[in-house]
Coordinates of C-alpha atoms in Angstrom, one line a residue:
Chain O
M1 CA 76.1 -91.7 -36.5
E2 CA 74.5 -95.1 -38.3
K3 CA 70.6 -95.0 -38.0
K4 CA 69.8 -97.8 -36.1
T5 CA 66.2 -98.2 -34.0
K6 CA 67.1 -98.6 -29.9
R7 CA 65.5 -99.3 -27.3
R8 CA 64.3 -95.5 -26.8
D9 CA 63.3 -95.1 -29.9
F10 CA 60.6 -97.7 -29.4
L11 CA 59.9 -95.8 -25.2
F12 CA 59.3 -92.8 -26.8
T13 CA 57.4 -94.5 -30.2
A14 CA 55.2 -95.7 -27.2
T15 CA 54.9 -93.0 -24.9
Y16 CA 53.6 -90.5 -27.9
A17 CA 51.1 -93.5 -28.7
V18 CA 50.0 -93.9 -25.0
G19 CA 49.7 -89.8 -24.9
A20 CA 48.0 -89.3 -27.7
V21 CA 45.1 -92.0 -26.8
G22 CA 45.3 -89.9 -23.1
A23 CA 44.1 -86.4 -25.0
G24 CA 41.8 -88.0 -27.2
A25 CA 40.3 -89.7 -23.9
V26 CA 40.3 -85.8 -21.9
I27 CA 39.0 -83.8 -25.7
W28 CA 35.9 -86.4 -26.7
P29 CA 34.6 -85.6 -23.2
M30 CA 35.0 -81.9 -23.7
I31 CA 33.1 -82.3 -27.5
D32 CA 30.5 -84.3 -26.1
Q33 CA 28.9 -82.4 -23.9
M34 CA 27.7 -79.4 -26.0
N35 CA 25.7 -82.1 -27.8
P36 CA 22.3 -82.4 -27.2
D37 CA 21.5 -83.5 -23.5
A38 CA 19.3 -86.4 -21.4
S39 CA 16.5 -83.5 -20.9
V40 CA 16.9 -82.2 -24.7
K41 CA 16.1 -85.7 -26.4
A42 CA 13.2 -86.6 -23.3
L43 CA 11.2 -84.2 -25.7
A44 CA 11.1 -86.3 -28.2
S45 CA 7.2 -86.2 -29.0
T46 CA 4.0 -84.4 -29.0
E47 CA 0.7 -85.0 -29.4
V48 CA -1.7 -82.6 -30.8
D49 CA -5.5 -82.1 -31.4
V50 CA -6.5 -81.4 -34.4
S51 CA -10.4 -81.1 -34.0
A52 CA -10.7 -77.4 -34.6
V53 CA -8.8 -77.4 -38.0
N54 CA -11.3 -76.3 -40.9
P55 CA -9.9 -76.8 -44.5
G56 CA -7.6 -74.3 -45.8
K57 CA -6.7 -73.5 -42.0
T58 CA -3.2 -74.1 -40.7
I59 CA -1.8 -74.4 -37.0
T60 CA 1.6 -74.4 -35.9
V61 CA 3.1 -76.4 -33.0
L62 CA 6.3 -76.3 -31.4
W63 CA 8.0 -79.8 -31.7
R64 CA 11.6 -79.9 -30.1
G65 CA 12.1 -76.6 -30.5
K66 CA 10.9 -75.8 -33.9
P67 CA 8.0 -75.3 -35.4
V68 CA 5.4 -78.1 -37.4
F69 CA 2.8 -77.1 -39.7
I70 CA -0.5 -79.2 -39.9
R71 CA -2.2 -77.3 -42.4
R72 CA -5.9 -78.9 -43.3
R73 CA -5.9 -78.6 -47.7
T74 CA -8.4 -78.0 -49.2
S75 CA -8.9 -80.0 -52.9
E76 CA -8.5 -77.5 -54.9
E77 CA -4.7 -77.4 -53.6
I78 CA -4.2 -81.0 -53.0
S79 CA -4.9 -81.5 -57.0
E80 CA -2.3 -78.9 -57.8
A81 CA 0.0 -80.7 -55.2
R82 CA -0.7 -83.7 -57.1
S83 CA -0.9 -82.7 -60.6
V84 CA 2.8 -80.9 -61.3
K85 CA 4.7 -83.1 -63.0
L86 CA 8.2 -84.8 -61.2
E87 CA 10.8 -83.5 -63.6
D88 CA 9.6 -79.7 -62.7
L89 CA 10.8 -80.0 -59.2
K90 CA 13.7 -79.4 -57.9
H91 CA 14.0 -82.0 -55.2
P92 CA 11.2 -84.8 -56.8
E93 CA 9.4 -85.8 -54.0
K94 CA 5.5 -87.0 -55.1
D95 CA 2.7 -85.3 -52.7
E96 CA 1.6 -89.0 -51.7
D97 CA 4.6 -89.8 -50.0
R98 CA 4.5 -86.2 -48.4
A99 CA 0.8 -86.7 -47.3
K100 CA -0.3 -89.8 -47.0
N101 CA -4.2 -88.4 -46.0
P102 CA -4.1 -85.8 -48.9
E103 CA -6.3 -83.6 -46.6
W104 CA -3.7 -83.3 -44.2
L105 CA 0.2 -82.1 -44.1
V106 CA 2.0 -82.7 -41.3
M107 CA 5.8 -81.1 -42.1
L108 CA 8.5 -78.9 -40.0
G109 CA 8.1 -75.2 -41.1
V110 CA 11.9 -74.6 -41.2
C111 CA 13.3 -74.0 -44.6
T112 CA 16.1 -75.8 -45.7
H113 CA 17.5 -73.0 -46.4
L114 CA 19.0 -71.4 -43.5
G115 CA 16.6 -72.2 -41.1
C116 CA 13.8 -69.7 -40.4
V117 CA 9.7 -70.0 -41.1
P118 CA 8.3 -69.7 -43.7
L119 CA 5.6 -67.3 -44.4
D120 CA 1.9 -70.1 -45.1
Q121 CA -0.8 -68.8 -48.6
K122 CA 2.0 -66.4 -49.9
G123 CA 5.2 -67.1 -52.7
D124 CA 4.5 -67.9 -56.0
Y125 CA 3.7 -71.5 -55.9
N126 CA 0.4 -70.7 -53.3
G127 CA 2.5 -72.2 -50.6
W128 CA 5.1 -70.6 -48.5
F129 CA 7.7 -68.3 -48.6
C130 CA 10.6 -67.7 -46.5
P131 CA 11.0 -63.9 -46.1
C132 CA 14.8 -64.6 -45.1
H133 CA 16.0 -65.3 -48.3
G134 CA 12.7 -65.7 -50.8
S135 CA 12.4 -69.9 -51.3
H136 CA 9.1 -70.3 -52.9
Y137 CA 7.5 -73.6 -51.5
D138 CA 4.4 -75.4 -53.0
T139 CA 1.1 -76.5 -51.6
S140 CA 3.0 -79.5 -50.6
G141 CA 6.2 -77.5 -48.7
R142 CA 8.0 -79.0 -52.2
I143 CA 11.1 -75.7 -52.8
R144 CA 9.8 -74.5 -56.3
K145 CA 11.9 -71.6 -56.4
G146 CA 15.1 -69.6 -54.5
P147 CA 18.0 -71.0 -52.2
A148 CA 16.6 -73.7 -50.4
P149 CA 18.5 -77.0 -51.8
T150 CA 15.9 -79.5 -50.4
N151 CA 12.1 -79.8 -49.2
M152 CA 10.4 -78.8 -46.2
E153 CA 11.4 -81.8 -44.4
I154 CA 7.4 -84.3 -43.0
P155 CA 8.3 -85.7 -39.6
E156 CA 7.7 -88.9 -38.2
Y157 CA 4.0 -89.0 -37.2
K158 CA 0.8 -90.9 -37.1
F159 CA -3.0 -90.7 -36.1
V160 CA -3.3 -91.3 -33.3
D161 CA -7.3 -91.2 -34.0
A162 CA -9.5 -89.5 -35.8
N163 CA -8.5 -85.9 -34.1
T164 CA -5.4 -86.2 -32.8
I165 CA -1.8 -86.5 -34.0
K166 CA 1.3 -87.3 -32.6
I167 CA 4.4 -86.3 -34.0
G168 CA 8.3 -87.7 -33.2
Chain Z
M1 CA 63.4 -55.4 -30.4
S2 CA 65.3 -52.2 -28.4
E3 CA 68.5 -51.1 -30.5
H4 CA 69.4 -49.7 -27.9
E5 CA 70.3 -50.5 -23.6
Y6 CA 68.9 -49.1 -21.0
T7 CA 69.5 -48.6 -17.5
P8 CA 67.4 -47.5 -15.4
K9 CA 68.4 -44.0 -12.7
S10 CA 67.4 -45.4 -9.5
K11 CA 69.2 -48.2 -7.5
V12 CA 65.4 -49.7 -7.2
G13 CA 64.2 -49.3 -11.2
K14 CA 67.8 -51.3 -11.9
W15 CA 67.4 -54.0 -9.1
F16 CA 63.5 -54.7 -10.0
N17 CA 64.7 -54.4 -14.2
D18 CA 67.5 -57.1 -13.3
R19 CA 65.1 -59.4 -12.6
L20 CA 62.3 -58.5 -14.9
P21 CA 62.9 -56.3 -17.6
L22 CA 59.9 -54.3 -17.6
L23 CA 61.4 -50.6 -17.6
T24 CA 63.1 -51.8 -20.3
L25 CA 60.1 -53.5 -22.1
A26 CA 58.0 -49.2 -21.0
N27 CA 61.5 -47.1 -22.4
H28 CA 61.2 -49.1 -26.0
L29 CA 57.1 -48.1 -26.2
T30 CA 58.5 -44.4 -25.2
D31 CA 61.2 -44.4 -27.5
Y32 CA 59.7 -46.5 -30.0
P33 CA 61.2 -44.3 -33.5
T34 CA 57.9 -43.7 -35.7
P35 CA 58.2 -41.7 -39.0
K36 CA 57.5 -38.3 -39.1
N37 CA 54.9 -38.6 -42.1
L38 CA 52.4 -40.4 -40.2
N39 CA 49.1 -39.5 -40.7
Y40 CA 45.5 -39.1 -39.0
W41 CA 44.8 -42.3 -40.6
W42 CA 47.6 -44.1 -38.4
T43 CA 45.7 -43.0 -35.5
F44 CA 43.4 -45.6 -35.4
G45 CA 45.4 -48.4 -34.1
G46 CA 45.1 -46.9 -30.8
I47 CA 41.8 -46.0 -31.2
L48 CA 40.8 -50.3 -31.5
T49 CA 43.0 -50.3 -28.5
F50 CA 40.5 -47.7 -26.8
C51 CA 37.7 -49.6 -28.5
L52 CA 38.3 -52.9 -27.2
I53 CA 39.4 -52.4 -23.4
T54 CA 36.0 -49.9 -23.5
Q55 CA 34.4 -53.3 -24.8
I56 CA 36.1 -55.5 -22.5
V57 CA 35.2 -53.1 -19.4
T58 CA 31.2 -52.8 -19.9
G59 CA 31.4 -55.9 -20.6
L60 CA 32.4 -57.1 -17.9
V61 CA 29.7 -54.5 -15.5
L62 CA 26.9 -55.7 -18.0
A63 CA 27.4 -59.8 -16.8
M64 CA 27.6 -58.7 -13.0
H65 CA 23.5 -58.1 -14.2
Y66 CA 22.8 -60.5 -17.4
I67 CA 20.9 -63.5 -17.0
A68 CA 22.6 -66.3 -19.4
H69 CA 18.6 -68.6 -20.1
A70 CA 16.4 -68.5 -22.3
D71 CA 13.4 -67.7 -19.9
M72 CA 15.7 -64.5 -18.3
A73 CA 17.5 -63.1 -20.6
F74 CA 15.6 -61.3 -22.6
Q75 CA 14.2 -59.7 -19.1
S76 CA 17.2 -59.3 -17.4
V77 CA 18.3 -56.7 -20.4
E78 CA 15.2 -54.7 -19.9
H79 CA 16.3 -55.0 -16.1
I80 CA 19.5 -53.7 -17.2
M81 CA 18.0 -50.9 -18.5
R82 CA 15.6 -49.9 -16.3
D83 CA 16.6 -50.6 -12.8
V84 CA 20.2 -50.8 -12.8
N85 CA 22.0 -47.3 -11.5
Y86 CA 23.5 -45.7 -15.1
G87 CA 22.5 -49.8 -16.7
W88 CA 20.9 -47.5 -20.3
L89 CA 24.7 -46.1 -20.3
I90 CA 26.5 -48.8 -19.9
R91 CA 24.6 -51.0 -22.5
Y92 CA 24.5 -49.0 -25.0
I93 CA 28.0 -47.8 -24.7
H94 CA 28.3 -51.8 -24.9
A95 CA 26.1 -51.8 -28.0
N96 CA 27.0 -48.4 -30.2
G97 CA 30.9 -50.0 -29.3
A98 CA 30.5 -53.0 -31.1
S99 CA 29.8 -50.7 -34.2
M100 CA 32.7 -48.2 -33.6
F101 CA 34.7 -50.7 -33.4
F102 CA 34.3 -51.8 -36.6
L103 CA 34.0 -48.6 -38.1
A104 CA 37.6 -48.4 -36.9
V105 CA 38.5 -51.8 -37.9
Y106 CA 37.7 -50.9 -41.7
I107 CA 39.2 -47.5 -41.5
H108 CA 42.3 -49.1 -40.4
I109 CA 41.5 -51.9 -42.6
F110 CA 41.6 -49.6 -46.1
R111 CA 44.5 -47.4 -44.4
S112 CA 46.6 -51.0 -45.1
L113 CA 45.0 -51.2 -48.4
F114 CA 45.7 -47.6 -49.8
Y115 CA 49.6 -47.9 -48.3
G116 CA 50.4 -51.3 -48.6
S117 CA 51.2 -52.4 -45.4
Y118 CA 50.0 -56.3 -45.5
K119 CA 53.2 -56.3 -48.1
S120 CA 56.8 -57.6 -47.2
P121 CA 58.4 -57.8 -44.6
R122 CA 54.9 -57.2 -42.6
E123 CA 52.3 -60.6 -43.8
V124 CA 52.8 -61.9 -40.5
I125 CA 51.7 -58.0 -38.9
W126 CA 48.2 -58.5 -41.5
I127 CA 47.5 -61.9 -40.5
I128 CA 47.2 -61.8 -37.7
G129 CA 44.9 -58.2 -38.3
I130 CA 42.6 -61.0 -39.9
I131 CA 42.8 -63.0 -37.5
I132 CA 41.5 -60.6 -34.5
Y133 CA 38.9 -59.4 -37.8
L134 CA 37.4 -63.0 -37.8
L135 CA 37.0 -62.7 -34.2
M136 CA 35.5 -59.6 -33.4
M137 CA 33.0 -60.8 -36.1
A138 CA 32.7 -63.7 -33.9
A139 CA 32.3 -62.3 -30.6
A140 CA 29.8 -59.5 -32.2
F141 CA 27.7 -62.6 -33.4
L142 CA 27.3 -63.8 -30.3
G143 CA 26.7 -60.8 -27.8
Y144 CA 24.1 -60.1 -31.0
V145 CA 22.5 -63.9 -29.8
L146 CA 22.6 -62.5 -25.7
P147 CA 19.4 -59.9 -25.4
W148 CA 17.5 -62.8 -26.8
G149 CA 15.0 -60.7 -28.8
Q150 CA 13.9 -61.4 -32.1
M151 CA 16.9 -61.1 -34.1
S152 CA 18.7 -61.9 -31.8
F153 CA 17.3 -65.8 -32.7
W154 CA 16.7 -65.3 -35.7
G155 CA 20.9 -63.8 -36.3
A156 CA 22.1 -67.5 -34.3
T157 CA 19.1 -69.3 -36.5
V158 CA 20.5 -68.1 -39.6
I159 CA 24.0 -68.2 -38.9
T160 CA 24.3 -71.4 -37.8
N161 CA 22.6 -72.8 -39.9
L162 CA 25.7 -72.0 -42.6
F163 CA 27.1 -74.8 -40.9
S164 CA 24.5 -77.3 -42.4
A165 CA 26.0 -76.1 -46.1
I166 CA 28.4 -78.7 -45.4
P167 CA 28.3 -82.1 -46.9
L168 CA 27.6 -85.2 -44.2
V169 CA 28.6 -84.1 -41.2
G170 CA 26.6 -80.6 -41.6
E171 CA 23.4 -81.6 -39.7
G172 CA 25.4 -83.4 -37.4
I173 CA 27.9 -79.8 -36.6
V174 CA 24.3 -77.5 -36.6
T175 CA 23.2 -80.1 -33.8
W176 CA 26.5 -79.9 -32.1
L177 CA 26.3 -76.3 -31.7
W178 CA 23.3 -76.0 -30.6
G179 CA 22.6 -78.6 -27.9
G180 CA 19.8 -79.4 -29.1
Y181 CA 17.5 -79.5 -32.5
S182 CA 17.3 -75.7 -32.5
V183 CA 18.8 -72.5 -31.3
D184 CA 17.1 -73.1 -27.3
N185 CA 18.8 -72.5 -24.1
P186 CA 21.4 -74.6 -23.6
T187 CA 22.7 -72.5 -27.2
L188 CA 21.9 -69.4 -25.3
T189 CA 23.9 -70.4 -22.1
R190 CA 27.8 -71.6 -24.5
F191 CA 27.2 -68.1 -27.0
F192 CA 27.7 -66.6 -23.2
T193 CA 30.5 -68.4 -22.5
L194 CA 32.2 -68.4 -25.6
H195 CA 31.7 -64.4 -25.7
Y196 CA 33.2 -63.3 -23.0
L197 CA 35.9 -65.5 -23.9
I198 CA 36.9 -64.2 -26.4
P199 CA 37.8 -60.5 -26.3
F200 CA 40.7 -62.1 -24.5
L201 CA 41.8 -64.1 -27.2
I202 CA 41.8 -60.9 -28.9
L203 CA 43.5 -58.6 -26.6
G204 CA 46.3 -61.1 -26.3
L205 CA 46.3 -61.1 -30.4
V206 CA 47.0 -57.9 -30.5
V207 CA 49.4 -58.0 -27.7
L208 CA 51.0 -60.0 -30.8
H209 CA 49.8 -57.7 -33.3
I210 CA 51.5 -54.9 -31.8
W211 CA 55.2 -57.3 -31.4
A212 CA 55.1 -58.0 -34.8
L213 CA 54.4 -54.4 -36.1
H214 CA 57.4 -53.1 -33.0
V215 CA 60.2 -56.0 -35.4
P216 CA 59.9 -54.0 -38.8
G217 CA 58.6 -50.5 -37.6
N218 CA 55.3 -48.4 -38.6
N219 CA 54.9 -48.5 -42.2
N220 CA 54.4 -45.0 -43.7
P221 CA 51.7 -42.9 -46.4
I222 CA 55.2 -42.5 -49.0
G223 CA 55.6 -46.8 -48.3
I224 CA 59.9 -46.7 -47.9
D225 CA 62.1 -48.5 -45.6
I226 CA 63.6 -45.7 -43.4
K227 CA 66.6 -46.3 -40.9
K228 CA 65.2 -45.9 -37.4
P229 CA 66.0 -44.2 -35.6
S230 CA 66.8 -41.3 -37.7
K231 CA 65.7 -37.7 -39.4
D232 CA 63.0 -39.1 -40.6
T233 CA 62.0 -40.4 -37.3
V234 CA 60.2 -39.4 -34.3
P235 CA 59.8 -40.5 -30.6
F236 CA 57.3 -42.3 -30.2
H237 CA 56.1 -40.1 -27.2
P238 CA 55.1 -37.5 -26.7
Y239 CA 54.8 -37.0 -30.6
I240 CA 52.4 -40.0 -31.6
V241 CA 51.1 -39.8 -28.6
I242 CA 50.0 -36.6 -28.4
K243 CA 48.2 -37.2 -32.4
D244 CA 46.8 -40.6 -31.1
G245 CA 44.9 -38.9 -27.8
F246 CA 43.7 -36.1 -30.0
A247 CA 42.1 -38.3 -33.1
L248 CA 41.0 -40.4 -30.3
L249 CA 38.6 -37.0 -28.6
M250 CA 37.9 -36.6 -31.9
F251 CA 36.2 -39.9 -32.4
M252 CA 35.3 -40.4 -28.6
I253 CA 33.0 -37.9 -29.6
V254 CA 31.4 -39.7 -32.2
F255 CA 30.4 -42.4 -30.5
A256 CA 29.5 -40.0 -27.9
F257 CA 26.9 -39.3 -30.2
F258 CA 25.3 -42.4 -30.9
V259 CA 25.2 -43.3 -27.0
F260 CA 23.4 -40.8 -26.4
Y261 CA 21.3 -39.1 -29.2
T262 CA 20.9 -42.2 -31.5
P263 CA 21.3 -45.0 -29.3
N264 CA 19.2 -47.5 -31.2
I265 CA 19.9 -46.1 -35.1
L266 CA 21.9 -49.3 -35.8
G267 CA 20.0 -51.4 -34.4
H268 CA 17.0 -53.2 -35.6
A269 CA 13.2 -52.5 -33.7
D270 CA 12.4 -56.3 -34.0
N271 CA 14.6 -56.5 -31.4
Y272 CA 13.0 -55.5 -28.6
I273 CA 10.4 -57.8 -29.4
E274 CA 11.2 -61.4 -26.4
A275 CA 12.7 -64.4 -29.4
N276 CA 10.0 -66.4 -30.6
P277 CA 10.6 -69.8 -31.7
L278 CA 7.2 -69.6 -34.1
V279 CA 8.1 -66.6 -36.3
T280 CA 10.6 -65.6 -38.1
P281 CA 10.3 -61.3 -38.6
A282 CA 9.7 -60.5 -42.3
H283 CA 12.9 -59.0 -43.3
I284 CA 16.0 -59.9 -41.0
V285 CA 19.5 -58.3 -41.7
P286 CA 22.9 -58.4 -39.8
E287 CA 24.1 -55.5 -38.5
W288 CA 25.4 -52.8 -40.7
Y289 CA 29.1 -54.3 -40.3
L290 CA 28.2 -57.8 -41.7
L291 CA 26.2 -56.6 -44.8
P292 CA 29.1 -57.2 -46.9
F293 CA 29.1 -60.7 -46.5
Y294 CA 25.9 -61.2 -45.9
A295 CA 25.6 -59.9 -49.7
I296 CA 27.8 -61.7 -50.9
L297 CA 26.2 -64.7 -49.4
R298 CA 23.0 -64.5 -50.6
S299 CA 24.6 -63.0 -54.1
V300 CA 25.1 -67.0 -54.5
P301 CA 21.8 -69.3 -55.7
D302 CA 23.5 -72.6 -54.4
K303 CA 23.2 -72.7 -50.7
L304 CA 27.0 -74.1 -49.8
L305 CA 28.9 -72.4 -53.0
G306 CA 26.7 -69.1 -51.4
V307 CA 28.7 -70.0 -47.4
I308 CA 32.1 -70.6 -49.5
A309 CA 31.8 -67.6 -50.8
M310 CA 31.0 -65.5 -47.6
L311 CA 33.9 -67.2 -46.2
S312 CA 36.4 -66.5 -49.3
A313 CA 35.6 -63.3 -49.6
I314 CA 37.2 -62.8 -45.6
L315 CA 39.7 -65.1 -46.1
I316 CA 41.7 -63.8 -49.0
L317 CA 42.3 -61.1 -47.8
A318 CA 44.8 -63.4 -45.2
A319 CA 46.2 -64.6 -48.4
L320 CA 46.7 -60.3 -50.0
P321 CA 50.7 -59.7 -49.3
W322 CA 50.9 -62.5 -52.2
L323 CA 47.8 -61.4 -54.3
D324 CA 49.4 -58.1 -54.5
T325 CA 52.6 -58.5 -57.1
S326 CA 53.9 -55.1 -57.1
K327 CA 57.1 -54.3 -55.1
I328 CA 55.4 -50.4 -54.2
R329 CA 53.7 -50.1 -51.0
S330 CA 51.7 -46.8 -51.4
A331 CA 48.9 -46.0 -53.6
V332 CA 50.3 -42.2 -53.5
F333 CA 53.4 -44.3 -56.2
R334 CA 50.8 -46.1 -57.9
P335 CA 48.6 -44.7 -60.4
L336 CA 46.3 -47.2 -61.4
Y337 CA 46.1 -49.2 -58.4
K338 CA 44.9 -45.7 -57.1
Q339 CA 41.8 -46.1 -59.2
F340 CA 41.1 -49.8 -58.8
Y341 CA 41.8 -49.1 -54.7
W342 CA 38.0 -46.6 -55.0
I343 CA 36.6 -49.1 -56.8
L344 CA 37.2 -51.7 -54.3
V345 CA 35.9 -49.1 -51.6
A346 CA 32.8 -48.4 -53.7
D347 CA 32.2 -52.1 -54.4
V348 CA 32.0 -53.3 -51.3
L349 CA 29.7 -50.3 -49.8
I350 CA 27.4 -50.9 -52.8
L351 CA 27.9 -54.3 -51.6
G352 CA 26.9 -53.4 -47.8
Y353 CA 24.3 -51.5 -49.6
V354 CA 21.8 -54.1 -51.5
G355 CA 22.8 -56.7 -48.2
A356 CA 20.5 -54.9 -46.2
M357 CA 18.0 -55.4 -49.6
P358 CA 15.8 -57.2 -50.3
A359 CA 17.4 -59.8 -52.4
E360 CA 15.5 -59.8 -54.9
G361 CA 15.2 -58.2 -59.1
L362 CA 17.7 -55.1 -59.1
Y363 CA 19.1 -55.5 -56.2
L364 CA 20.1 -59.5 -56.5
L365 CA 21.2 -58.1 -59.7
I366 CA 23.7 -55.2 -58.3
A367 CA 24.8 -57.5 -55.6
R368 CA 25.8 -60.7 -58.1
I369 CA 27.9 -58.0 -60.1
A370 CA 29.6 -56.6 -57.4
T371 CA 30.4 -59.7 -55.6
A372 CA 32.2 -61.0 -58.8
Y373 CA 34.1 -57.7 -58.9
Y374 CA 35.3 -58.2 -55.4
F375 CA 37.1 -61.4 -56.0
L376 CA 38.1 -59.8 -59.5
H377 CA 39.7 -57.6 -57.9
F378 CA 42.3 -59.0 -55.4
L379 CA 42.9 -62.5 -58.1
V380 CA 42.7 -61.0 -61.4
V381 CA 43.4 -57.1 -60.7
L382 CA 46.1 -57.4 -58.1
P383 CA 48.0 -59.2 -59.0
I384 CA 48.7 -58.8 -63.0
L385 CA 48.6 -55.1 -61.5
G386 CA 52.3 -55.0 -59.9
F387 CA 53.8 -56.4 -63.6
K388 CA 51.9 -54.2 -65.4
E389 CA 51.5 -50.4 -64.1
R390 CA 54.2 -47.6 -64.5
T391 CA 54.9 -46.4 -60.9
T392 CA 55.9 -42.7 -60.3
P393 CA 59.1 -42.1 -58.7
V394 CA 59.4 -43.2 -54.7
P395 CA 62.0 -40.9 -52.6
L396 CA 64.4 -42.3 -50.8
S397 CA 63.4 -40.7 -47.8
I398 CA 60.9 -39.3 -45.9
T399 CA 62.4 -35.5 -45.6
E400 CA 64.7 -36.0 -49.6
P401 CA 61.1 -34.1 -51.3
I402 CA 61.0 -31.8 -48.9
L403 CA 64.2 -30.6 -48.7
G404 CA 64.6 -30.9 -52.3
G405 CA 68.1 -29.7 -52.9
S406 CA 69.8 -32.6 -51.1
P407 CA 73.2 -32.8 -50.5
N408 CA 73.2 -36.1 -51.8
F409 CA 73.9 -35.3 -55.0
A410 CA 73.7 -39.1 -55.9
T411 CA 70.2 -39.0 -54.5
V412 CA 69.0 -35.7 -56.4
K413 CA 70.5 -37.6 -59.7
K414 CA 68.6 -40.4 -59.0
K415 CA 65.8 -39.1 -58.5
D416 CA 65.6 -36.8 -61.8
S417 CA 66.8 -40.4 -63.9
F418 CA 63.3 -41.8 -62.6
K419 CA 61.8 -39.0 -63.9
D420 CA 63.2 -39.3 -67.4
Q421 CA 62.1 -42.2 -67.9

C-alpha cells in the first residue's frame, strides 16, 4: 500500500487537535482552582501602629498569613549594617536600599531557605537566626551564613503618618 | 496466571465462574506455588497489607469526627481524643500505624536489597514498590499536617517550600500548592482531600505489585530460579498463610505495645500546641521514618542542590536493577556484597540519627560523609562489584544442598567443579 495523505488522515488530525484543546480547557480550571482565591487576595494590605515600639524592639505582625518584622534599630545596629562591604555579602544589597528610613527595618520574617520564622537578636551577626537549618542574618536581615540563598524580603510599605506603617 | 485449569465442583460455582472467574483467581491464590525455604523476612508483604488495611479503616473512622478547617482542626482532634468513644484508641492506632507501616516497609525493602529480589525478572515489581513507598511518604506527610499543631504547620511550610528551590517557576508552584501566600486553611482542606485519596491509590498499586509478583513467582533466600510447582515449592495455603499469620501476630504485639504503652513516643510534643504562624518551634524535625532523607537535604549547603540530592536518594532506588551488575541475586553467595550491604544499613541508620540532631559541627560533617557514601554505594560500589566479586557456588535447587548426595550425578559434579575454582 502506498502512503498517501487521505481525507481520513486529515479528519484524524483535526479530531485529535480539537480533542486536545477540549481536554486543556477542562484541565485548566481544575488546576487554577488551587491558586489563591479572591478572598485570600482581598487581604492584601495591613496598617500597623508603631508608636509604642522603642529603639531595640521588634514587633511581629501578620500580613497575608506571613509574619512581618518591624524593628526599630539602635544606632549601633544601623552603623553595623551600613559598614559591611558589599563583597562580603552572599546576596549583595545596600542597607540604604533595604531600610529607607535607617531607624526602621520592615521585612518579611520568613527565612528564604524553607520558610521558617527566624529568631530575633540571635546568630553570629546580631540579627536573626533561623533554628530550622541554621541560617544567620545580619542587622539588615541579609543572609550571611547558612543554606538560605537570599536576604529576607522587604515588602512594599510606606509611612502613612509618623506612627503608622501600611504594609502592602 | 495459573498453570492449570480449574473447574469449580458445584454447579452454581461453575455457572458463576464461567461468567466471572473469581473462583479461578481464589484457587490460583491458594495453590500458588511458593519456594519452601522462605524465611521470616518474607512475611512482611502480608504484614504491610495488614498495615494498609488498618490505616484505611481507622482513617475512615477518624474522618467521621475530624473537621478540616484551620480554626477547628486542632480542636476536633482533641475532641476525638477526649469525647469520641474510643477515639483515643482509634487515633493512636492510626498515628502509630503510620510508624509501624514504615517500620515494615523498611524491613521489606532491605530484605529485597539483601536477597536481590529487585533483579531480573522482578524489576517491575520493584519499581511499583518504589512508587508505593513514595506515595506512602506523601500520605504520611499530608496526614501529619491534619492535626494542625505546631509541627504540622511548620512541617508543611518547610516541605512545600522545597518546591521554591525550582528556578523561575518555584515560587508560583508554592503559592499554587498553598492556595494563598502561606500555609493556611486552603492548604489544610486540600491536604485532607489528598490524604484521603492516596491510600486508595496505594491499594491499587498493591494489587499490581502482587500481580507482577505472581508472574515470575517469589524470589527466595538462595536467589535461584526454581521449577514451579516442584519439590522446591509448597502451596501458599496453608503453609505460607500460617507462617505469615504467626509473623503478623508477633508484629501486632509490637504495634500494640506502642499504642497502649507509649503512644506518643514517636511523635513530637510540639504538635500538641496549636499551629501559630508567628513562631517556629526551636527544633523542627520530621517523623523518624523521613530522617535519613532530611539529613541528606541538610548536608548540602545549597538550597536547590540539597533538594535534588534528597530526591535523588529516593529515585536512585528505581534504577537499582540496572546499577547492580551482578547476576547472582542472593547476598548469601556474594561475600563482598554482604559486607557492603551491612555498611549501607549502618550508613542509613547514621543518616537517620544525624537527621534528628542539629545541623552543625560534627553532626554536619558526619551527615556529609554518610550522604556521600550513600550515593557511592549505588553509583560506584554496586556497578563495579558485579564485575570484580568472586561469588561462591550457587546450588542448583533448594533441596540440593540438603539432600547432599543428589541422585542427579551431573548436578553433584557441577557443584564440585565450582568449588575447585
